[in-house]
Amino acid sequence: MKKIIEMLLNYVEPDDEITADTLIKSDLGLSSFDLVCLGDDIFNEFGIKFTADDFRAYNTVGKLSSYIEAHAV
């Protein structure tokens, strides 16, 4: 989860608190463009493609981290 939080800090204010329960889009205020860029970051780091639908399914930092840990190449 630490790496995902580090990635998210590129898109939010450094003083935003990010926990496992943080909603990626609504709590952090990420735009659709931010999600596309975050998806690219995830692909480059872990080899996993993420779409907008994936971010809706794995909408918290904890869910996203768990999915990535289970599927990273």
Coordinates of C-alpha atoms in Angstrom, one line a residue:
M1 CA 0.0 0.0 0.0
K2 CA 2.9 2.3 0.6
K3 CA 3.8 2.5 -3.1
I4 CA 0.2 3.3 -4.1
I5 CA 0.1 6.1 -1.5
E6 CA 3.4 7.5 -2.9
M7 CA 1.9 7.5 -6.4
L8 CA -1.3 9.2 -5.1
L9 CA 0.8 11.9 -3.5
N10 CA 1.7 13.1 -7.0
Y11 CA -1.9 14.0 -7.6
V12 CA -3.0 15.6 -4.2
E13 CA -1.8 18.1 -1.7
P14 CA 1.1 16.7 0.5
D15 CA -0.9 17.3 3.7
D16 CA -3.9 15.1 2.5
E17 CA -4.2 12.1 4.8
I18 CA -4.4 8.9 2.8
T19 CA -5.5 5.6 4.5
A20 CA -6.7 2.2 3.3
D21 CA -10.3 3.6 3.5
T22 CA -9.7 6.7 1.5
L23 CA -11.9 6.9 -1.6
I24 CA -9.6 7.5 -4.6
K25 CA -11.8 9.7 -6.6
S26 CA -14.2 11.5 -4.2
D27 CA -12.0 11.8 -1.1
L28 CA -8.9 12.8 -3.0
G29 CA -10.7 14.8 -5.7
L30 CA -8.9 13.1 -8.6
S31 CA -10.2 14.1 -12.0
S32 CA -10.7 11.6 -14.9
F33 CA -7.4 12.8 -16.4
D34 CA -5.7 12.1 -13.0
L35 CA -7.1 8.6 -13.0
V36 CA -5.8 8.0 -16.5
C37 CA -2.4 9.1 -15.4
L38 CA -2.5 7.0 -12.3
G39 CA -3.5 4.1 -14.4
D40 CA -0.4 4.7 -16.5
D41 CA 1.7 4.9 -13.4
I42 CA 0.3 1.6 -12.1
F43 CA 1.0 -0.1 -15.5
N44 CA 4.6 1.2 -15.6
E45 CA 5.3 0.2 -12.0
F46 CA 3.4 -3.1 -11.7
G47 CA 2.5 -4.2 -15.3
I48 CA -1.3 -4.0 -14.5
K49 CA -3.7 -2.1 -16.8
F50 CA -6.4 -0.1 -15.1
T51 CA -9.4 1.5 -16.7
A52 CA -12.0 3.9 -15.3
D53 CA -14.2 0.8 -14.5
D54 CA -11.4 -0.7 -12.5
F55 CA -11.1 2.4 -10.4
R56 CA -14.8 2.2 -9.7
A57 CA -14.5 -1.4 -8.7
Y58 CA -11.4 -0.8 -6.6
N59 CA -12.4 2.6 -5.3
T60 CA -10.4 2.7 -2.0
V61 CA -6.7 2.8 -1.5
G62 CA -6.9 -0.5 0.4
K63 CA -8.9 -2.3 -2.3
L64 CA -6.6 -1.0 -5.0
S65 CA -3.5 -2.1 -3.1
S66 CA -4.9 -5.5 -2.4
Y67 CA -5.8 -6.0 -6.1
I68 CA -2.3 -4.9 -7.2
E69 CA -0.5 -7.1 -4.7
A70 CA -2.5 -10.1 -5.9
H71 CA -2.0 -9.4 -9.6
A72 CA 1.4 -7.7 -10.0
V73 CA 3.7 -9.3 -12.5

